[in-house]
Amino acid sequence: MKWKEKCNMLSSENTVIGFIGTGVMGRSMAGHLLKAGYPLVVYNRTKEKAETLLQQGAEWADSPLEVAQKANVIITIVGYPQDVEEVYLGEQGIITNGNANTYVIDMTTSNPSLAEKIDVEAKNRGMFALDAPVSGGDVGAKEARLSIMVGGDKAVFDEIEPLLKLLGTNVVYQGKAGAGQHTKMCNQIAGATTLLGVCEAIVYAEKAGLDPKNVLTSIESGAAGSWLLSNMGRRMLDGNFEPGFYIKHHIKDMNIALQEAEAMGMETPGLSVVQRLYSELAEKGEENSGHQALYKYWQK
């Protein structure tokens, strides 16, 4: 089927968006779509987390199956790869029960191989899949300035890109199915090792008897400056360990990256160290803290 025969450009008049996963980031992301005028059907395992969206006019669905029956564009951002597989390919899943010509976009950070599997299964059902993980945390989601890394068929991306630009300011097509997830692994590797450096710099400043906030003011505008240094560094010093990104999810992402790197024959010594430190924190009960709680490793 030719693309121009399949559908017109997606708009609020011919599109109902399903959104599965209304947690810390998903709730804000779904809210932007509502504000843009799109009818929205939402599902989350804990209905209370969708209450704000329901008050704004979203429709509740009792299962992914119900979302699949009501929406022709479905976005997911859930916890773990096993959750992604269940939401897409389980008995109540959106590919299992969805209609032909439905677009499905998984924005969870997940396995590249699972993204490839979903792409194949979607095509078998006459559906169109993208893997589109995001970076930017809770703040980026609230301010609609996420970085979105997209894998899948380029023609599908071209049709969905306007919707993605309602959620992020840096939307980049990376290649075939799984390419978005591989790009997110690059992001997680760089982010994890950078955050380790931020923590070590702050602890060093403290032990040297310096005012660490003054130190941040000096170094954040130099060559060492980064978003993580300026934002997560200040959260650490303010004692703010609320999750924009959970430690338990960061561990999940690092494990995926380590597995993928090993499969490619690549050593990742920096990532391995950070994964070990986070795992120790999780064992001490910090798994639901924000990833900036890596700073607590030194507070023994």
mmCIF file of C-alpha atoms in Angstrom:
data_model
loop_
_atom_site.group_PDB
_atom_site.id
_atom_site.type_symbol
_atom_site.label_atom_id
_atom_site.label_comp_id
_atom_site.label_asym_id
_atom_site.label_seq_id
_atom_site.Cartn_x
_atom_site.Cartn_y
_atom_site.Cartn_z
ATOM 1 C CA MET A 1 0.000 0.000 0.000
ATOM 2 C CA LYS A 2 1.347 3.397 -0.928
ATOM 3 C CA TRP A 3 1.792 5.849 1.907
ATOM 4 C CA LYS A 4 -0.386 8.501 0.293
ATOM 5 C CA GLU A 5 -3.185 5.919 -0.045
ATOM 6 C CA LYS A 6 -2.918 4.844 3.583
ATOM 7 C CA CYS A 7 -3.975 8.016 5.352
ATOM 8 C CA ASN A 8 -3.894 11.758 5.328
ATOM 9 C CA MET A 9 -1.566 13.748 7.563
ATOM 10 C CA LEU A 10 -2.335 13.035 11.193
ATOM 11 C CA SER A 11 -4.368 15.765 12.865
ATOM 12 C CA SER A 12 -6.657 16.184 15.846
ATOM 13 C CA GLU A 13 -9.586 15.617 13.475
ATOM 14 C CA ASN A 14 -8.531 12.145 12.291
ATOM 15 C CA THR A 15 -6.392 10.966 15.200
ATOM 16 C CA VAL A 16 -7.160 9.482 18.611
ATOM 17 C CA ILE A 17 -4.014 9.023 20.680
ATOM 18 C CA GLY A 18 -3.701 6.228 23.185
ATOM 19 C CA PHE A 19 -1.149 6.757 25.939
ATOM 20 C CA ILE A 20 0.023 3.898 28.164
ATOM 21 C CA GLY A 21 2.196 4.780 31.147
ATOM 22 C CA THR A 22 1.332 7.966 33.037
ATOM 23 C CA GLY A 23 4.159 8.017 35.545
ATOM 24 C CA VAL A 24 6.679 10.757 36.310
ATOM 25 C CA MET A 25 7.382 11.510 32.640
ATOM 26 C CA GLY A 26 4.393 10.042 30.824
ATOM 27 C CA ARG A 27 1.867 12.183 32.673
ATOM 28 C CA SER A 28 3.486 15.404 31.447
ATOM 29 C CA MET A 29 3.998 14.066 27.933
ATOM 30 C CA ALA A 30 0.371 13.010 27.608
ATOM 31 C CA GLY A 31 -0.688 16.410 28.933
ATOM 32 C CA HIS A 32 1.072 18.167 26.042
ATOM 33 C CA LEU A 33 -0.886 16.085 23.548
ATOM 34 C CA LEU A 34 -4.147 17.002 25.277
ATOM 35 C CA LYS A 35 -3.249 20.676 25.212
ATOM 36 C CA ALA A 36 -2.562 20.383 21.475
ATOM 37 C CA GLY A 37 -6.187 19.324 21.007
ATOM 38 C CA TYR A 38 -5.791 15.591 20.433
ATOM 39 C CA PRO A 39 -8.408 13.225 21.877
ATOM 40 C CA LEU A 40 -6.563 11.071 24.397
ATOM 41 C CA VAL A 41 -7.268 7.610 25.823
ATOM 42 C CA VAL A 42 -5.028 6.651 28.747
ATOM 43 C CA TYR A 43 -4.151 3.502 30.638
ATOM 44 C CA ASN A 44 -1.867 3.009 33.616
ATOM 45 C CA ARG A 45 -1.623 0.122 36.063
ATOM 46 C CA THR A 46 -2.350 2.580 38.878
ATOM 47 C CA LYS A 47 -5.342 4.668 37.817
ATOM 48 C CA GLU A 48 -4.618 7.387 40.397
ATOM 49 C CA LYS A 49 -1.512 8.380 38.435
ATOM 50 C CA ALA A 50 -3.737 9.272 35.491
ATOM 51 C CA GLU A 51 -6.239 11.305 37.512
ATOM 52 C CA THR A 52 -4.819 14.698 36.508
ATOM 53 C CA LEU A 53 -5.170 13.771 32.832
ATOM 54 C CA LEU A 54 -8.703 12.496 33.341
ATOM 55 C CA GLN A 55 -9.629 15.807 34.944
ATOM 56 C CA GLN A 56 -8.230 17.569 31.870
ATOM 57 C CA GLY A 57 -10.446 15.575 29.528
ATOM 58 C CA ALA A 58 -8.653 12.316 28.795
ATOM 59 C CA GLU A 59 -10.699 9.115 28.566
ATOM 60 C CA TRP A 60 -9.803 6.163 30.770
ATOM 61 C CA ALA A 61 -9.218 2.662 29.368
ATOM 62 C CA ASP A 62 -9.219 -0.442 31.551
ATOM 63 C CA SER A 63 -6.502 -2.265 29.584
ATOM 64 C CA PRO A 64 -4.044 -1.948 26.700
ATOM 65 C CA LEU A 65 -6.596 -3.935 24.686
ATOM 66 C CA GLU A 66 -9.176 -1.184 25.173
ATOM 67 C CA VAL A 67 -6.613 1.446 24.183
ATOM 68 C CA ALA A 68 -5.877 -0.534 21.018
ATOM 69 C CA GLN A 69 -9.556 -0.635 20.120
ATOM 70 C CA LYS A 70 -10.054 3.119 20.523
ATOM 71 C CA ALA A 71 -6.845 4.757 19.271
ATOM 72 C CA ASN A 72 -5.056 4.884 15.918
ATOM 73 C CA VAL A 73 -1.811 6.267 17.397
ATOM 74 C CA ILE A 74 -0.561 4.615 20.588
ATOM 75 C CA ILE A 75 2.378 5.840 22.664
ATOM 76 C CA THR A 76 3.871 3.803 25.502
ATOM 77 C CA ILE A 77 6.375 4.660 28.215
ATOM 78 C CA VAL A 78 6.435 1.950 30.853
ATOM 79 C CA GLY A 79 9.016 0.500 33.238
ATOM 80 C CA TYR A 80 10.925 -2.514 31.995
ATOM 81 C CA PRO A 81 11.387 -4.551 28.802
ATOM 82 C CA GLN A 82 9.093 -7.256 30.182
ATOM 83 C CA ASP A 83 6.409 -4.600 30.614
ATOM 84 C CA VAL A 84 6.906 -3.465 27.023
ATOM 85 C CA GLU A 85 6.585 -7.016 25.736
ATOM 86 C CA GLU A 86 3.403 -7.595 27.724
ATOM 87 C CA VAL A 87 1.829 -4.289 26.654
ATOM 88 C CA TYR A 88 2.552 -4.958 22.981
ATOM 89 C CA LEU A 89 2.512 -8.721 22.520
ATOM 90 C CA GLY A 90 0.620 -10.117 25.516
ATOM 91 C CA GLU A 91 -2.930 -11.453 25.449
ATOM 92 C CA GLN A 92 -4.250 -7.955 26.202
ATOM 93 C CA GLY A 93 -1.542 -6.313 24.085
ATOM 94 C CA ILE A 94 -1.925 -3.503 21.603
ATOM 95 C CA ILE A 95 -0.420 -5.366 18.644
ATOM 96 C CA THR A 96 -2.286 -8.524 19.540
ATOM 97 C CA ASN A 97 -5.575 -6.607 19.521
ATOM 98 C CA GLY A 98 -4.905 -3.464 17.479
ATOM 99 C CA ASN A 99 -6.282 -2.422 14.139
ATOM 100 C CA ALA A 100 -4.406 -2.245 10.845
ATOM 101 C CA ASN A 101 -2.892 1.161 10.034
ATOM 102 C CA THR A 102 -2.358 1.934 13.736
ATOM 103 C CA TYR A 103 0.896 3.647 14.680
ATOM 104 C CA VAL A 104 2.626 2.356 17.815
ATOM 105 C CA ILE A 105 5.491 4.303 19.369
ATOM 106 C CA ASP A 106 7.392 2.874 22.327
ATOM 107 C CA MET A 107 9.209 5.595 24.258
ATOM 108 C CA THR A 108 10.376 3.283 27.044
ATOM 109 C CA THR A 109 14.103 2.646 27.293
ATOM 110 C CA SER A 110 14.199 -1.024 26.345
ATOM 111 C CA ASN A 111 16.137 -3.717 24.491
ATOM 112 C CA PRO A 112 17.014 -2.992 20.856
ATOM 113 C CA SER A 113 16.194 -6.620 20.019
ATOM 114 C CA LEU A 114 12.696 -6.202 21.469
ATOM 115 C CA ALA A 115 12.174 -3.079 19.353
ATOM 116 C CA GLU A 116 13.084 -5.126 16.291
ATOM 117 C CA LYS A 117 10.639 -7.873 17.315
ATOM 118 C CA ILE A 118 7.827 -5.371 17.834
ATOM 119 C CA ASP A 119 8.529 -3.846 14.422
ATOM 120 C CA VAL A 120 8.210 -7.254 12.741
ATOM 121 C CA GLU A 121 5.024 -8.174 14.613
ATOM 122 C CA ALA A 122 3.489 -4.779 13.872
ATOM 123 C CA LYS A 123 4.159 -5.164 10.157
ATOM 124 C CA ASN A 124 2.602 -8.630 10.237
ATOM 125 C CA ARG A 125 -0.600 -6.984 11.521
ATOM 126 C CA GLY A 126 -0.492 -4.087 9.064
ATOM 127 C CA MET A 127 0.595 -1.679 11.801
ATOM 128 C CA PHE A 128 3.520 0.764 11.944
ATOM 129 C CA ALA A 129 6.046 0.788 14.798
ATOM 130 C CA LEU A 130 8.743 3.148 16.032
ATOM 131 C CA ASP A 131 11.118 2.869 18.976
ATOM 132 C CA ALA A 132 11.554 6.391 20.336
ATOM 133 C CA PRO A 133 13.192 6.494 23.783
ATOM 134 C CA VAL A 134 13.685 9.881 25.382
ATOM 135 C CA SER A 135 16.168 11.816 27.473
ATOM 136 C CA GLY A 136 15.601 14.923 29.570
ATOM 137 C CA GLY A 137 14.004 13.571 32.717
ATOM 138 C CA ASP A 138 11.023 14.986 34.555
ATOM 139 C CA VAL A 139 11.971 18.593 33.759
ATOM 140 C CA GLY A 140 12.339 17.910 30.046
ATOM 141 C CA ALA A 141 8.991 16.135 30.012
ATOM 142 C CA LYS A 142 7.236 18.993 31.811
ATOM 143 C CA GLU A 143 8.719 21.626 29.524
ATOM 144 C CA ALA A 144 8.247 19.596 26.299
ATOM 145 C CA ARG A 145 11.942 19.786 25.483
ATOM 146 C CA LEU A 146 12.889 16.128 25.527
ATOM 147 C CA SER A 147 15.519 14.635 23.271
ATOM 148 C CA ILE A 148 13.824 11.869 21.280
ATOM 149 C CA MET A 149 15.850 9.174 19.482
ATOM 150 C CA VAL A 150 13.869 7.319 16.841
ATOM 151 C CA GLY A 151 14.260 3.968 15.105
ATOM 152 C CA GLY A 152 12.002 2.386 12.480
ATOM 153 C CA ASP A 153 10.960 2.994 8.888
ATOM 154 C CA LYS A 154 11.733 6.523 7.746
ATOM 155 C CA ALA A 155 8.296 6.934 6.131
ATOM 156 C CA VAL A 156 6.619 6.144 9.451
ATOM 157 C CA PHE A 157 8.874 8.605 11.249
ATOM 158 C CA ASP A 158 8.018 11.329 8.750
ATOM 159 C CA GLU A 159 4.304 10.976 9.520
ATOM 160 C CA ILE A 160 4.748 10.811 13.305
ATOM 161 C CA GLU A 161 7.427 13.507 13.626
ATOM 162 C CA PRO A 162 4.926 16.396 14.134
ATOM 163 C CA LEU A 163 3.455 14.587 17.162
ATOM 164 C CA LEU A 164 6.894 13.893 18.601
ATOM 165 C CA LYS A 165 7.765 17.573 18.269
ATOM 166 C CA LEU A 166 4.942 18.336 20.705
ATOM 167 C CA LEU A 167 6.996 16.426 23.290
ATOM 168 C CA GLY A 168 10.575 17.345 22.492
ATOM 169 C CA THR A 169 12.825 19.933 20.918
ATOM 170 C CA ASN A 170 15.461 17.511 19.644
ATOM 171 C CA VAL A 171 13.762 14.811 17.579
ATOM 172 C CA VAL A 172 16.282 12.829 15.523
ATOM 173 C CA TYR A 173 15.726 9.854 13.224
ATOM 174 C CA GLN A 174 18.530 7.351 13.858
ATOM 175 C CA GLY A 175 17.808 4.470 11.472
ATOM 176 C CA LYS A 176 16.053 1.124 11.277
ATOM 177 C CA ALA A 177 14.095 -0.531 14.087
ATOM 178 C CA GLY A 178 16.207 -0.733 17.255
ATOM 179 C CA ALA A 179 18.370 2.257 16.309
ATOM 180 C CA GLY A 180 16.525 4.529 18.732
ATOM 181 C CA GLN A 181 17.195 2.119 21.590
ATOM 182 C CA HIS A 182 20.871 1.756 20.651
ATOM 183 C CA THR A 183 21.157 5.564 20.641
ATOM 184 C CA LYS A 184 19.565 5.696 24.093
ATOM 185 C CA MET A 185 22.216 3.257 25.317
ATOM 186 C CA CYS A 186 24.858 5.739 24.117
ATOM 187 C CA ASN A 187 23.031 8.418 26.103
ATOM 188 C CA GLN A 188 22.888 6.267 29.235
ATOM 189 C CA ILE A 189 26.561 5.360 29.053
ATOM 190 C CA ALA A 190 27.568 9.022 28.726
ATOM 191 C CA GLY A 191 25.113 10.113 31.414
ATOM 192 C CA ALA A 192 26.066 7.469 33.964
ATOM 193 C CA THR A 193 29.776 8.139 33.776
ATOM 194 C CA THR A 194 29.245 11.918 33.747
ATOM 195 C CA LEU A 195 27.100 11.720 36.891
ATOM 196 C CA LEU A 196 29.834 9.734 38.587
ATOM 197 C CA GLY A 197 32.254 12.566 37.789
ATOM 198 C CA VAL A 198 29.800 15.131 39.164
ATOM 199 C CA CYS A 199 29.558 13.235 42.448
ATOM 200 C CA GLU A 200 33.289 12.817 42.789
ATOM 201 C CA ALA A 201 33.885 16.516 42.081
ATOM 202 C CA ILE A 202 31.367 17.603 44.720
ATOM 203 C CA VAL A 203 32.681 15.215 47.363
ATOM 204 C CA TYR A 204 36.252 16.308 46.588
ATOM 205 C CA ALA A 205 35.220 19.959 47.047
ATOM 206 C CA GLU A 206 33.614 19.145 50.392
ATOM 207 C CA LYS A 207 36.631 17.232 51.665
ATOM 208 C CA ALA A 208 38.915 20.080 50.559
ATOM 209 C CA GLY A 209 36.916 22.456 52.757
ATOM 210 C CA LEU A 210 35.423 24.383 49.841
ATOM 211 C CA ASP A 211 31.865 25.623 49.391
ATOM 212 C CA PRO A 212 30.650 23.098 46.782
ATOM 213 C CA LYS A 213 27.971 25.472 45.450
ATOM 214 C CA ASN A 214 30.638 28.061 44.735
ATOM 215 C CA VAL A 215 32.731 25.374 43.089
ATOM 216 C CA LEU A 216 29.808 24.472 40.828
ATOM 217 C CA THR A 217 29.415 28.128 39.873
ATOM 218 C CA SER A 218 33.041 28.178 38.735
ATOM 219 C CA ILE A 219 33.226 24.904 36.851
ATOM 220 C CA GLU A 220 29.784 24.663 35.234
ATOM 221 C CA SER A 221 30.616 27.359 32.666
ATOM 222 C CA GLY A 222 33.973 25.831 31.754
ATOM 223 C CA ALA A 223 35.012 22.761 29.802
ATOM 224 C CA ALA A 224 33.564 20.473 32.496
ATOM 225 C CA GLY A 225 30.129 22.067 32.287
ATOM 226 C CA SER A 226 27.101 19.898 31.538
ATOM 227 C CA TRP A 227 23.371 19.719 32.187
ATOM 228 C CA LEU A 228 23.976 17.007 34.778
ATOM 229 C CA LEU A 229 26.584 19.096 36.584
ATOM 230 C CA SER A 230 24.359 22.185 36.784
ATOM 231 C CA ASN A 231 21.069 20.457 37.540
ATOM 232 C CA MET A 232 21.781 17.189 39.327
ATOM 233 C CA GLY A 233 24.762 18.656 41.141
ATOM 234 C CA ARG A 234 22.558 21.329 42.721
ATOM 235 C CA ARG A 235 19.860 18.801 43.576
ATOM 236 C CA MET A 236 22.497 16.763 45.415
ATOM 237 C CA LEU A 237 23.647 19.767 47.428
ATOM 238 C CA ASP A 238 20.054 20.752 48.221
ATOM 239 C CA GLY A 239 19.365 17.246 49.536
ATOM 240 C CA ASN A 240 16.748 16.742 46.810
ATOM 241 C CA PHE A 241 16.745 13.077 45.856
ATOM 242 C CA GLU A 242 13.213 12.919 44.480
ATOM 243 C CA PRO A 243 13.024 10.900 41.280
ATOM 244 C CA GLY A 244 13.000 12.552 37.928
ATOM 245 C CA PHE A 245 14.608 9.265 36.934
ATOM 246 C CA TYR A 246 14.538 6.314 39.344
ATOM 247 C CA ILE A 247 17.722 4.510 40.351
ATOM 248 C CA LYS A 248 15.950 1.189 39.660
ATOM 249 C CA HIS A 249 15.292 2.288 36.076
ATOM 250 C CA HIS A 250 18.856 3.540 35.663
ATOM 251 C CA ILE A 251 20.144 0.124 36.751
ATOM 252 C CA LYS A 252 17.828 -1.496 34.191
ATOM 253 C CA ASP A 253 19.209 0.761 31.447
ATOM 254 C CA MET A 254 22.827 0.154 32.436
ATOM 255 C CA ASN A 255 22.260 -3.607 32.413
ATOM 256 C CA ILE A 256 20.869 -3.398 28.872
ATOM 257 C CA ALA A 257 23.861 -1.306 27.765
ATOM 258 C CA LEU A 258 26.315 -3.720 29.398
ATOM 259 C CA GLN A 259 24.655 -6.697 27.693
ATOM 260 C CA GLU A 260 24.652 -4.986 24.295
ATOM 261 C CA ALA A 261 28.287 -3.885 24.666
ATOM 262 C CA GLU A 262 29.345 -7.401 25.651
ATOM 263 C CA ALA A 263 27.529 -8.813 22.619
ATOM 264 C CA MET A 264 29.574 -6.430 20.444
ATOM 265 C CA GLY A 265 32.828 -7.406 22.151
ATOM 266 C CA MET A 266 33.261 -3.987 23.753
ATOM 267 C CA GLU A 267 34.634 -3.264 27.231
ATOM 268 C CA THR A 268 32.828 -0.575 29.250
ATOM 269 C CA PRO A 269 34.896 -0.106 32.434
ATOM 270 C CA GLY A 270 33.323 3.218 33.399
ATOM 271 C CA LEU A 271 29.771 1.940 33.021
ATOM 272 C CA SER A 272 30.621 -1.224 34.960
ATOM 273 C CA VAL A 273 31.813 0.823 37.936
ATOM 274 C CA VAL A 274 28.710 3.020 37.985
ATOM 275 C CA GLN A 275 26.426 -0.020 37.700
ATOM 276 C CA ARG A 276 28.119 -1.557 40.732
ATOM 277 C CA LEU A 277 27.732 1.605 42.816
ATOM 278 C CA TYR A 278 24.055 1.971 41.934
ATOM 279 C CA SER A 279 23.422 -1.694 42.695
ATOM 280 C CA GLU A 280 24.914 -1.219 46.169
ATOM 281 C CA LEU A 281 22.644 1.788 46.749
ATOM 282 C CA ALA A 282 19.607 -0.168 45.590
ATOM 283 C CA GLU A 283 20.445 -2.955 48.034
ATOM 284 C CA LYS A 284 20.427 -0.305 50.784
ATOM 285 C CA GLY A 285 16.893 0.808 49.883
ATOM 286 C CA GLU A 286 17.583 3.665 47.460
ATOM 287 C CA GLU A 287 16.062 2.043 44.364
ATOM 288 C CA ASN A 288 13.147 4.512 44.294
ATOM 289 C CA SER A 289 15.342 7.589 44.762
ATOM 290 C CA GLY A 290 16.356 9.786 41.840
ATOM 291 C CA HIS A 291 19.583 8.882 40.081
ATOM 292 C CA GLN A 292 21.278 11.927 41.650
ATOM 293 C CA ALA A 293 21.231 9.905 44.879
ATOM 294 C CA LEU A 294 24.456 8.350 43.619
ATOM 295 C CA TYR A 295 25.936 11.124 45.791
ATOM 296 C CA LYS A 296 24.817 9.123 48.839
ATOM 297 C CA TYR A 297 27.391 6.454 48.056
ATOM 298 C CA TRP A 298 29.980 8.695 49.731
ATOM 299 C CA GLN A 299 27.780 9.470 52.738
ATOM 300 C CA LYS A 300 28.658 6.288 54.607
#
